[in-house]
Amino acid sequence: MRDVIAAVATGKTPCAIGILRLSGEGCAGVAQQVFSLDSGISLTEAPNRKLLLGKLRDRQGRVIDHAMAVVCRAPHSYTGEDTVELQCHGSPAMLAAGLEALFAAGARQALPGEFTKRAFLNGQLDLTQAEAVVDLIDAETADAAANAAGQLGGALRKRIDPIYNDLTDLCSHFHAVLDYPDEDIEDFGAEELAGTLRRAESALTEMLSTFERGRHLKQGVKAVLLGRPNAGKSSLLNALAGFERVIVTEIAGTTRDTVEEPVRIGRVLLRLTDTAGIREANDRIEALGVARSEAAAKEADLAIFVCDASEPLNDEDLRAMEAAKQAPKRLAVLNKSDLEQCVGEEDLPFDTVISLSAKSGDNLDALKDVLERWFADGALCDGSILTNARQFGAITRAAEAIGRAQAALRGGMTPDAVLTDAEEAMQALGEVTGRTVREDITNRIFERFCVGK
């Protein structure tokens, strides 16, 4: 990692500020060839972590921006190496010209995620913190951002390290007794082993229990609107989205296919799918749309059955209700509450029924309250919620190994057989933070990053 890498660390669209980032031994000398400080001193002699005004030049030596530079020297930098950031105006053309000049001066193009990968390899971040960088960039809600920020601060590592360290102490004690029988080392006790395994199991189970909430936090809740034609599904989607996302007419069957839209309702992000009205189709195209509607319910986390409460229930409503029952969570909406009602809560086989008007927006807050209770549940988004499928898989394997170790202990197996599973649990936990992760897994993780991060 001795070569100097450089990249544009901000977006490719025009913006107020654009950043050229460099890292690696000698990066200040490379930057000095294209950026001169107004004070006359060299960037290689610039004070640490201070913004200084200067001029950025292209390969032809033309001044293309008046900007700021900051030098952060190892090990007190993001990557743990010497770094330089040139904070410029956000013209993509100017940033590209500045980057080209840096390449001519000896830097090379940074690979996707290479700055953060260097931070990991230099011990500035563990793997959970590195992955939290991507989660923070991709966060679509304040809760998701807060949880990612907590993980970037080391929240997951702080939960995993005590388990890992207890298992390490246990295994090292056993091997010390085994390898040095003549030393005066306290013998290995079954109670000590059982207690450590119980604590590990409890802590791992608690972490794993947060993953469903974390999946909803990171990816959103997959929700589907179901109902017969003209029940008001599309009107409800438009009302929740805050704009006319779907065409709404009085003609039954306007929506012929599934239409997806991310919608924030309070603290909950819904991946909301509007579907074709469920009924006996009049043509092949509508039949395909109805089939997709029913299939969407089976894949959803939440089904919202929408009923036109101003008209009596019919067979199409019953068919839509049956489809809604396929989802793990479901609720019913009595729509068109601004009209005379023919259907009441007692007529629908749902535990949760909300009466509202998608047209006027009346009582939409009641729907928000239900969704927040189901999917936000007051949990602290402080980094303790598990959102990453890779981490979930590794912690699951660790919990399974601890379970096998406990079963072996209860079955009267010798300590060395029990500790084989304990060491397997340590291996899996090491993969979460990066202590024992393979190089190919590391490379795959950082390929998810964008260039400049």
Tab-separated table of C-alpha atoms in Angstrom:
chain	number	residue	atom	x	y	z
A	1	MET	CA	0.000	0.000	0.000
A	2	ARG	CA	2.911	2.354	-0.623
A	3	ASP	CA	1.497	3.791	-3.822
A	4	VAL	CA	-0.491	7.018	-3.766
A	5	ILE	CA	-4.154	6.698	-4.707
A	6	ALA	CA	-6.477	9.519	-5.749
A	7	ALA	CA	-10.165	9.882	-6.573
A	8	VAL	CA	-13.051	12.308	-6.629
A	9	ALA	CA	-14.738	11.654	-3.266
A	10	THR	CA	-17.975	13.468	-4.105
A	11	GLY	CA	-20.678	12.895	-6.712
A	12	LYS	CA	-20.500	13.275	-10.471
A	13	THR	CA	-23.191	15.942	-10.691
A	14	PRO	CA	-22.582	19.693	-10.255
A	15	CYS	CA	-22.657	20.665	-6.580
A	16	ALA	CA	-21.351	23.363	-4.239
A	17	ILE	CA	-18.311	21.427	-2.991
A	18	GLY	CA	-16.229	18.756	-4.691
A	19	ILE	CA	-13.378	16.877	-3.024
A	20	LEU	CA	-10.235	15.353	-4.511
A	21	ARG	CA	-8.857	12.813	-2.051
A	22	LEU	CA	-5.373	11.296	-1.924
A	23	SER	CA	-3.847	8.705	0.400
A	24	GLY	CA	-0.482	6.998	0.707
A	25	GLU	CA	3.095	7.763	1.588
A	26	GLY	CA	4.224	10.840	-0.362
A	27	CYS	CA	0.719	12.015	-1.261
A	28	ALA	CA	1.479	15.579	-0.093
A	29	GLY	CA	4.367	15.715	-2.560
A	30	VAL	CA	2.095	14.519	-5.366
A	31	ALA	CA	-0.583	17.063	-4.483
A	32	GLN	CA	2.037	19.822	-4.274
A	33	GLN	CA	2.691	19.425	-7.998
A	34	VAL	CA	-0.858	20.507	-8.857
A	35	PHE	CA	-1.858	22.633	-5.827
A	36	SER	CA	0.069	25.639	-4.552
A	37	LEU	CA	-0.716	27.350	-1.265
A	38	ASP	CA	-1.210	31.116	-1.296
A	39	SER	CA	1.071	31.334	1.740
A	40	GLY	CA	3.984	30.107	-0.377
A	41	ILE	CA	4.810	27.115	1.814
A	42	SER	CA	4.835	23.600	0.414
A	43	LEU	CA	2.027	21.147	1.122
A	44	THR	CA	4.708	18.793	2.419
A	45	GLU	CA	5.424	21.341	5.165
A	46	ALA	CA	1.817	22.404	5.774
A	47	PRO	CA	0.557	22.202	9.350
A	48	ASN	CA	-1.446	19.104	10.162
A	49	ARG	CA	-5.257	19.179	9.880
A	50	LYS	CA	-5.572	22.848	8.960
A	51	LEU	CA	-7.516	24.140	5.958
A	52	LEU	CA	-5.290	26.308	3.783
A	53	LEU	CA	-6.194	28.406	0.744
A	54	GLY	CA	-4.503	27.818	-2.601
A	55	LYS	CA	-4.828	27.270	-6.338
A	56	LEU	CA	-5.501	24.060	-8.245
A	57	ARG	CA	-3.853	23.645	-11.664
A	58	ASP	CA	-4.500	21.264	-14.539
A	59	ARG	CA	-1.865	19.300	-16.482
A	60	GLN	CA	-1.042	22.381	-18.556
A	61	GLY	CA	-0.391	24.423	-15.407
A	62	ARG	CA	-3.504	26.583	-15.801
A	63	VAL	CA	-5.281	27.662	-12.635
A	64	ILE	CA	-8.684	25.962	-12.716
A	65	ASP	CA	-9.885	26.652	-9.167
A	66	HIS	CA	-9.256	28.602	-5.980
A	67	ALA	CA	-9.738	25.980	-3.285
A	68	MET	CA	-8.739	24.685	0.143
A	69	ALA	CA	-6.331	21.904	1.062
A	70	VAL	CA	-5.930	19.916	4.260
A	71	VAL	CA	-3.117	17.479	5.082
A	72	CYS	CA	-3.635	14.708	7.676
A	73	ARG	CA	-0.519	12.739	8.558
A	74	ALA	CA	-0.295	9.103	9.590
A	75	PRO	CA	-1.515	7.536	11.728
A	76	HIS	CA	-4.080	10.210	12.599
A	77	SER	CA	-6.116	10.071	9.391
A	78	TYR	CA	-9.085	8.156	8.005
A	79	THR	CA	-6.913	5.586	6.228
A	80	GLY	CA	-4.116	5.537	8.794
A	81	GLU	CA	-1.754	6.846	6.084
A	82	ASP	CA	-0.798	10.344	5.049
A	83	THR	CA	-3.809	11.874	3.298
A	84	VAL	CA	-4.583	15.086	1.441
A	85	GLU	CA	-7.993	16.487	0.567
A	86	LEU	CA	-8.449	19.282	-1.943
A	87	GLN	CA	-11.794	20.911	-1.257
A	88	CYS	CA	-12.847	22.571	-4.479
A	89	HIS	CA	-15.928	23.933	-6.150
A	90	GLY	CA	-18.147	21.151	-7.409
A	91	SER	CA	-17.701	21.357	-11.180
A	92	PRO	CA	-17.391	17.781	-12.523
A	93	ALA	CA	-15.245	19.035	-15.445
A	94	MET	CA	-12.862	20.870	-13.130
A	95	LEU	CA	-12.605	17.925	-10.736
A	96	ALA	CA	-11.869	15.581	-13.641
A	97	ALA	CA	-9.118	17.911	-14.876
A	98	GLY	CA	-7.647	18.113	-11.362
A	99	LEU	CA	-7.726	14.326	-11.010
A	100	GLU	CA	-6.015	13.903	-14.376
A	101	ALA	CA	-3.272	16.279	-13.181
A	102	LEU	CA	-2.814	14.202	-10.022
A	103	PHE	CA	-2.442	11.053	-12.124
A	104	ALA	CA	0.208	12.797	-14.229
A	105	ALA	CA	1.988	13.737	-10.992
A	106	GLY	CA	2.273	10.101	-9.918
A	107	ALA	CA	-0.959	9.084	-8.255
A	108	ARG	CA	-3.126	6.242	-9.529
A	109	GLN	CA	-6.902	5.881	-9.646
A	110	ALA	CA	-8.292	4.527	-6.378
A	111	LEU	CA	-10.336	1.346	-6.680
A	112	PRO	CA	-13.916	1.203	-5.334
A	113	GLY	CA	-13.743	1.318	-1.548
A	114	GLU	CA	-9.936	1.458	-1.473
A	115	PHE	CA	-9.732	4.331	1.015
A	116	THR	CA	-11.949	2.468	3.476
A	117	LYS	CA	-10.171	-0.823	2.746
A	118	ARG	CA	-6.862	0.817	3.665
A	119	ALA	CA	-8.480	2.110	6.864
A	120	PHE	CA	-9.487	-1.482	7.685
A	121	LEU	CA	-6.116	-2.998	6.808
A	122	ASN	CA	-4.326	-0.306	8.827
A	123	GLY	CA	-6.472	-0.996	11.882
A	124	GLN	CA	-8.425	2.264	11.789
A	125	LEU	CA	-11.757	0.453	11.356
A	126	ASP	CA	-12.964	-3.075	11.968
A	127	LEU	CA	-15.077	-4.785	9.332
A	128	THR	CA	-18.408	-3.865	10.934
A	129	GLN	CA	-17.377	-0.199	10.907
A	130	ALA	CA	-16.220	-0.410	7.296
A	131	GLU	CA	-19.531	-1.928	6.199
A	132	ALA	CA	-21.361	0.765	8.176
A	133	VAL	CA	-19.806	3.381	5.874
A	134	VAL	CA	-21.826	1.975	2.955
A	135	ASP	CA	-24.946	1.689	5.110
A	136	LEU	CA	-24.605	5.320	6.169
A	137	ILE	CA	-24.252	6.464	2.553
A	138	ASP	CA	-27.255	4.358	1.479
A	139	ALA	CA	-29.487	5.235	4.469
A	140	GLU	CA	-32.967	6.315	3.384
A	141	THR	CA	-34.349	7.239	6.809
A	142	ALA	CA	-33.022	9.043	9.876
A	143	ASP	CA	-33.300	5.806	11.899
A	144	ALA	CA	-31.215	3.912	9.334
A	145	ALA	CA	-28.601	6.679	9.370
A	146	ALA	CA	-28.498	6.730	13.182
A	147	ASN	CA	-28.030	2.952	13.359
A	148	ALA	CA	-25.285	3.025	10.710
A	149	ALA	CA	-23.568	5.883	12.553
A	150	GLY	CA	-23.669	3.825	15.743
A	151	GLN	CA	-22.068	0.880	13.958
A	152	LEU	CA	-19.460	3.204	12.466
A	153	GLY	CA	-18.694	4.177	16.055
A	154	GLY	CA	-18.059	0.530	16.932
A	155	ALA	CA	-21.389	-0.466	18.532
A	156	LEU	CA	-21.397	-3.997	17.092
A	157	ARG	CA	-17.768	-4.632	17.950
A	158	LYS	CA	-18.500	-3.606	21.550
A	159	ARG	CA	-21.187	-6.303	21.714
A	160	ILE	CA	-19.111	-9.003	20.040
A	161	ASP	CA	-15.742	-8.437	21.729
A	162	PRO	CA	-16.850	-9.522	25.239
A	163	ILE	CA	-18.196	-12.809	23.837
A	164	TYR	CA	-15.062	-13.394	21.787
A	165	ASN	CA	-12.795	-12.510	24.726
A	166	ASP	CA	-14.656	-14.826	27.137
A	167	LEU	CA	-14.302	-17.708	24.699
A	168	THR	CA	-10.629	-16.842	24.205
A	169	ASP	CA	-10.014	-16.915	27.973
A	170	LEU	CA	-11.808	-20.238	28.230
A	171	CYS	CA	-9.849	-21.867	25.424
A	172	SER	CA	-6.508	-20.444	26.546
A	173	HIS	CA	-7.110	-21.677	30.105
A	174	PHE	CA	-7.839	-25.178	28.838
A	175	HIS	CA	-4.771	-25.281	26.596
A	176	ALA	CA	-2.573	-23.921	29.382
A	177	VAL	CA	-3.672	-26.741	31.684
A	178	LEU	CA	-3.182	-29.286	28.892
A	179	ASP	CA	0.199	-28.035	27.661
A	180	TYR	CA	1.786	-27.294	31.053
A	181	PRO	CA	0.680	-30.088	33.407
A	182	ASP	CA	3.596	-29.447	35.782
A	183	GLU	CA	2.705	-25.802	36.318
A	184	ASP	CA	0.535	-24.711	39.200
A	185	ILE	CA	-2.455	-23.720	37.036
A	186	GLU	CA	-5.964	-24.003	38.446
A	187	ASP	CA	-7.746	-26.941	36.848
A	188	PHE	CA	-10.385	-26.502	34.199
A	189	GLY	CA	-13.943	-26.591	35.633
A	190	ALA	CA	-17.168	-27.675	33.922
A	191	GLU	CA	-19.106	-24.940	35.720
A	192	GLU	CA	-16.816	-22.285	34.268
A	193	LEU	CA	-17.330	-23.728	30.798
A	194	ALA	CA	-21.118	-23.991	31.172
A	195	GLY	CA	-21.406	-20.411	32.462
A	196	THR	CA	-19.380	-18.956	29.623
A	197	LEU	CA	-21.404	-20.856	27.038
A	198	ARG	CA	-24.696	-19.709	28.577
A	199	ARG	CA	-23.621	-16.076	28.514
A	200	ALA	CA	-22.444	-16.402	24.911
A	201	GLU	CA	-25.699	-18.050	23.845
A	202	SER	CA	-27.804	-15.336	25.499
A	203	ALA	CA	-25.823	-12.480	23.958
A	204	LEU	CA	-25.824	-14.008	20.470
A	205	THR	CA	-29.554	-14.782	20.616
A	206	GLU	CA	-30.273	-11.183	21.588
A	207	MET	CA	-28.246	-9.879	18.635
A	208	LEU	CA	-29.894	-12.243	16.163
A	209	SER	CA	-33.352	-11.217	17.367
A	210	THR	CA	-32.768	-7.684	16.039
A	211	PHE	CA	-32.165	-8.746	12.432
A	212	GLU	CA	-35.759	-8.653	11.211
A	213	ARG	CA	-36.085	-5.106	12.515
A	214	GLY	CA	-32.708	-4.345	10.934
A	215	ARG	CA	-33.794	-5.723	7.570
A	216	HIS	CA	-36.826	-3.472	7.607
A	217	LEU	CA	-34.668	-0.553	8.738
A	218	LYS	CA	-32.131	-0.990	5.950
A	219	GLN	CA	-34.219	-2.297	3.046
A	220	GLY	CA	-37.681	-1.070	3.934
A	221	VAL	CA	-40.866	-3.029	4.553
A	222	LYS	CA	-42.195	-4.825	1.477
A	223	ALA	CA	-45.862	-3.836	1.447
A	224	VAL	CA	-48.605	-4.596	-1.047
A	225	LEU	CA	-51.994	-2.942	-1.611
A	226	LEU	CA	-54.735	-5.449	-2.417
A	227	GLY	CA	-58.391	-5.018	-3.271
A	228	ARG	CA	-60.948	-5.186	-6.027
A	229	PRO	CA	-60.920	-2.614	-8.847
A	230	ASN	CA	-61.819	0.945	-7.821
A	231	ALA	CA	-61.455	0.230	-4.102
A	232	GLY	CA	-59.010	3.141	-3.926
A	233	LYS	CA	-55.640	1.372	-3.833
A	234	SER	CA	-53.960	3.763	-6.275
A	235	SER	CA	-55.491	6.775	-4.526
A	236	LEU	CA	-54.078	5.519	-1.225
A	237	LEU	CA	-50.606	5.047	-2.739
A	238	ASN	CA	-50.735	8.585	-4.157
A	239	ALA	CA	-51.868	9.967	-0.797
A	240	LEU	CA	-49.034	8.217	1.050
A	241	ALA	CA	-46.435	9.140	-1.581
A	242	GLY	CA	-47.529	12.781	-1.593
A	243	PHE	CA	-47.795	13.038	-5.393
A	244	GLU	CA	-49.689	11.496	-8.307
A	245	ARG	CA	-47.533	8.381	-8.732
A	246	VAL	CA	-50.328	6.259	-10.239
A	247	ILE	CA	-53.071	7.190	-12.709
A	248	VAL	CA	-56.462	7.271	-10.991
A	249	THR	CA	-59.744	7.232	-12.926
A	250	GLU	CA	-63.306	6.118	-12.297
A	251	ILE	CA	-62.774	3.339	-14.872
A	252	ALA	CA	-62.344	-0.031	-13.133
A	253	GLY	CA	-59.072	-1.821	-13.910
A	254	THR	CA	-56.929	1.249	-14.650
A	255	THR	CA	-53.940	-0.401	-12.914
A	256	ARG	CA	-53.027	-3.484	-14.968
A	257	ASP	CA	-49.619	-4.299	-13.468
A	258	THR	CA	-47.766	-3.902	-10.173
A	259	VAL	CA	-46.416	-0.388	-9.506
A	260	GLU	CA	-43.723	0.062	-6.860
A	261	GLU	CA	-42.840	3.221	-4.933
A	262	PRO	CA	-40.717	3.799	-1.809
A	263	VAL	CA	-42.840	5.703	0.714
A	264	ARG	CA	-41.777	7.080	4.094
A	265	ILE	CA	-44.546	6.955	6.670
A	266	GLY	CA	-43.301	8.385	9.935
A	267	ARG	CA	-40.226	6.345	10.897
A	268	VAL	CA	-41.098	3.496	8.524
A	269	LEU	CA	-39.878	3.093	4.945
A	270	LEU	CA	-42.373	1.118	2.862
A	271	ARG	CA	-41.519	-0.478	-0.472
A	272	LEU	CA	-45.140	-0.059	-1.437
A	273	THR	CA	-46.592	-1.994	-4.371
A	274	ASP	CA	-49.894	-1.037	-5.941
A	275	THR	CA	-51.499	-3.969	-7.719
A	276	ALA	CA	-54.124	-4.687	-10.333
A	277	GLY	CA	-57.614	-4.995	-8.907
A	278	ILE	CA	-58.400	-8.601	-8.045
A	279	ARG	CA	-61.359	-9.928	-10.021
A	280	GLU	CA	-62.236	-12.315	-12.849
A	281	ALA	CA	-60.204	-10.796	-15.653
A	282	ASN	CA	-61.754	-9.736	-18.956
A	283	ASP	CA	-58.612	-10.352	-21.017
A	284	ARG	CA	-55.229	-12.078	-20.872
A	285	ILE	CA	-53.283	-8.938	-19.944
A	286	GLU	CA	-55.543	-8.182	-16.969
A	287	ALA	CA	-55.343	-11.838	-15.912
A	288	LEU	CA	-51.554	-11.575	-15.773
A	289	GLY	CA	-51.886	-8.441	-13.647
A	290	VAL	CA	-54.246	-10.181	-11.205
A	291	ALA	CA	-51.848	-13.145	-10.954
A	292	ARG	CA	-48.989	-10.769	-10.144
A	293	SER	CA	-51.121	-9.111	-7.477
A	294	GLU	CA	-51.710	-12.422	-5.712
A	295	ALA	CA	-48.032	-13.408	-6.068
A	296	ALA	CA	-46.927	-10.072	-4.592
A	297	ALA	CA	-48.881	-10.820	-1.401
A	298	LYS	CA	-46.888	-14.023	-0.849
A	299	GLU	CA	-43.576	-12.118	-1.058
A	300	ALA	CA	-44.642	-9.152	1.082
A	301	ASP	CA	-43.917	-8.379	4.737
A	302	LEU	CA	-47.203	-6.499	4.939
A	303	ALA	CA	-50.488	-6.734	3.039
A	304	ILE	CA	-52.916	-3.805	3.133
A	305	PHE	CA	-56.413	-4.838	2.044
A	306	VAL	CA	-58.278	-1.814	0.705
A	307	CYS	CA	-62.064	-1.953	0.754
A	308	ASP	CA	-64.549	0.508	-0.743
A	309	ALA	CA	-66.628	0.896	2.409
A	310	SER	CA	-69.348	2.752	0.511
A	311	GLU	CA	-70.364	-0.452	-1.303
A	312	PRO	CA	-71.284	-3.916	0.028
A	313	LEU	CA	-68.610	-6.620	0.043
A	314	ASN	CA	-68.597	-8.976	-2.950
A	315	ASP	CA	-66.710	-12.049	-4.155
A	316	GLU	CA	-63.847	-9.911	-5.474
A	317	ASP	CA	-63.326	-8.458	-1.993
A	318	LEU	CA	-63.309	-11.951	-0.504
A	319	ARG	CA	-60.704	-13.097	-3.030
A	320	ALA	CA	-58.501	-10.075	-2.221
A	321	MET	CA	-58.838	-10.766	1.508
A	322	GLU	CA	-57.701	-14.358	0.996
A	323	ALA	CA	-54.663	-13.078	-0.894
A	324	ALA	CA	-53.874	-10.662	1.949
A	325	LYS	CA	-53.757	-13.542	4.432
A	326	GLN	CA	-50.584	-14.806	2.697
A	327	ALA	CA	-48.513	-11.993	4.232
A	328	PRO	CA	-47.016	-12.254	7.756
A	329	LYS	CA	-48.681	-8.973	8.767
A	330	ARG	CA	-51.875	-7.583	7.340
A	331	LEU	CA	-54.406	-4.881	7.999
A	332	ALA	CA	-57.597	-3.633	6.381
A	333	VAL	CA	-58.428	-0.128	5.240
A	334	LEU	CA	-62.059	0.945	5.036
A	335	ASN	CA	-61.619	3.537	2.310
A	336	LYS	CA	-63.987	6.355	1.265
A	337	SER	CA	-64.925	7.257	4.831
A	338	ASP	CA	-66.230	10.563	3.433
A	339	LEU	CA	-69.166	8.634	1.874
A	340	GLU	CA	-72.045	6.770	3.489
A	341	GLN	CA	-70.689	3.490	4.873
A	342	CYS	CA	-71.963	0.027	3.921
A	343	VAL	CA	-69.088	-1.954	5.519
A	344	GLY	CA	-67.888	-1.807	9.128
A	345	GLU	CA	-64.919	-3.187	11.055
A	346	GLU	CA	-66.994	-6.156	12.222
A	347	ASP	CA	-67.475	-7.256	8.600
A	348	LEU	CA	-63.753	-7.846	7.968
A	349	PRO	CA	-61.637	-10.765	9.269
A	350	PHE	CA	-58.705	-8.550	10.292
A	351	ASP	CA	-57.438	-7.722	13.770
A	352	THR	CA	-56.479	-4.218	12.633
A	353	VAL	CA	-58.962	-2.152	10.618
A	354	ILE	CA	-58.562	1.553	9.832
A	355	SER	CA	-61.248	3.802	8.413
A	356	LEU	CA	-59.917	6.639	6.240
A	357	SER	CA	-60.375	8.617	3.067
A	358	ALA	CA	-57.532	8.345	0.555
A	359	LYS	CA	-59.137	11.168	-1.442
A	360	SER	CA	-59.215	13.729	1.402
A	361	GLY	CA	-56.380	12.322	3.492
A	362	ASP	CA	-58.615	12.042	6.531
A	363	ASN	CA	-57.230	9.684	9.244
A	364	LEU	CA	-54.025	8.738	7.382
A	365	ASP	CA	-52.248	9.347	10.692
A	366	ALA	CA	-53.967	6.282	12.116
A	367	LEU	CA	-52.248	4.164	9.474
A	368	LYS	CA	-48.910	5.779	10.319
A	369	ASP	CA	-49.384	4.994	14.021
A	370	VAL	CA	-50.050	1.311	13.307
A	371	LEU	CA	-47.051	0.947	10.998
A	372	GLU	CA	-44.704	2.633	13.475
A	373	ARG	CA	-45.955	0.365	16.252
A	374	TRP	CA	-45.373	-2.731	14.114
A	375	PHE	CA	-42.114	-1.861	12.407
A	376	ALA	CA	-40.409	0.887	14.435
A	377	ASP	CA	-41.491	-0.396	17.886
A	378	GLY	CA	-39.534	2.276	19.782
A	379	ALA	CA	-36.210	0.449	19.359
A	380	LEU	CA	-33.069	2.517	19.831
A	381	CYS	CA	-31.276	2.848	16.502
A	382	ASP	CA	-27.886	3.218	18.160
A	383	GLY	CA	-25.959	0.672	16.128
A	384	SER	CA	-27.123	-2.310	18.169
A	385	ILE	CA	-29.617	-3.415	15.497
A	386	LEU	CA	-28.165	-6.036	13.157
A	387	THR	CA	-28.787	-5.012	9.529
A	388	ASN	CA	-26.120	-6.856	7.526
A	389	ALA	CA	-26.899	-10.300	6.064
A	390	ARG	CA	-23.223	-11.343	6.069
A	391	GLN	CA	-22.888	-10.480	9.738
A	392	PHE	CA	-26.182	-12.219	10.518
A	393	GLY	CA	-24.952	-15.386	8.813
A	394	ALA	CA	-21.666	-15.415	10.745
A	395	ILE	CA	-23.359	-14.765	14.095
A	396	THR	CA	-25.894	-17.510	13.315
A	397	ARG	CA	-23.027	-19.956	12.749
A	398	ALA	CA	-21.436	-18.839	16.009
A	399	ALA	CA	-24.710	-19.419	17.887
A	400	GLU	CA	-25.099	-22.862	16.311
A	401	ALA	CA	-21.551	-23.781	17.368
A	402	ILE	CA	-22.253	-22.629	20.925
A	403	GLY	CA	-25.414	-24.769	20.883
A	404	ARG	CA	-23.398	-27.814	19.834
A	405	ALA	CA	-20.847	-27.109	22.565
A	406	GLN	CA	-23.605	-26.985	25.187
A	407	ALA	CA	-25.108	-30.228	23.890
A	408	ALA	CA	-21.679	-31.901	24.055
A	409	LEU	CA	-21.194	-30.673	27.622
A	410	ARG	CA	-24.605	-31.972	28.705
A	411	GLY	CA	-23.800	-35.284	26.990
A	412	GLY	CA	-20.708	-35.760	29.124
A	413	MET	CA	-18.152	-35.163	26.370
A	414	THR	CA	-14.618	-34.281	27.395
A	415	PRO	CA	-13.672	-30.562	27.514
A	416	ASP	CA	-11.495	-30.775	24.394
A	417	ALA	CA	-14.501	-31.918	22.329
A	418	VAL	CA	-16.625	-29.116	23.776
A	419	LEU	CA	-13.978	-26.486	23.094
A	420	THR	CA	-13.690	-27.528	19.446
A	421	ASP	CA	-17.150	-26.031	18.946
A	422	ALA	CA	-16.260	-23.008	21.089
A	423	GLU	CA	-13.278	-22.314	18.835
A	424	GLU	CA	-15.532	-22.646	15.789
A	425	ALA	CA	-17.790	-19.988	17.335
A	426	MET	CA	-14.754	-17.744	17.790
A	427	GLN	CA	-13.840	-18.231	14.132
A	428	ALA	CA	-17.336	-17.174	13.049
A	429	LEU	CA	-17.342	-14.120	15.338
A	430	GLY	CA	-13.916	-13.177	14.014
A	431	GLU	CA	-15.421	-13.046	10.533
A	432	VAL	CA	-17.902	-10.409	11.705
A	433	THR	CA	-15.263	-7.928	12.860
A	434	GLY	CA	-12.516	-9.006	10.462
A	435	ARG	CA	-10.172	-10.806	12.857
A	436	THR	CA	-10.294	-14.043	10.863
A	437	VAL	CA	-11.945	-13.039	7.595
A	438	ARG	CA	-10.582	-14.464	4.344
A	439	GLU	CA	-9.103	-12.161	1.725
A	440	ASP	CA	-11.725	-13.047	-0.901
A	441	ILE	CA	-14.518	-12.080	1.501
A	442	THR	CA	-12.741	-8.825	2.294
A	443	ASN	CA	-12.400	-7.992	-1.406
A	444	ARG	CA	-16.060	-8.782	-2.043
A	445	ILE	CA	-17.146	-6.485	0.778
A	446	PHE	CA	-15.196	-3.475	-0.474
A	447	GLU	CA	-16.340	-3.968	-4.069
A	448	ARG	CA	-19.744	-2.690	-2.885
A	449	PHE	CA	-18.277	0.757	-2.240
A	450	CYS	CA	-18.158	3.614	-4.697
A	451	VAL	CA	-14.872	5.124	-5.875
A	452	GLY	CA	-13.537	7.751	-3.483
A	453	LYS	CA	-14.810	6.088	-0.315
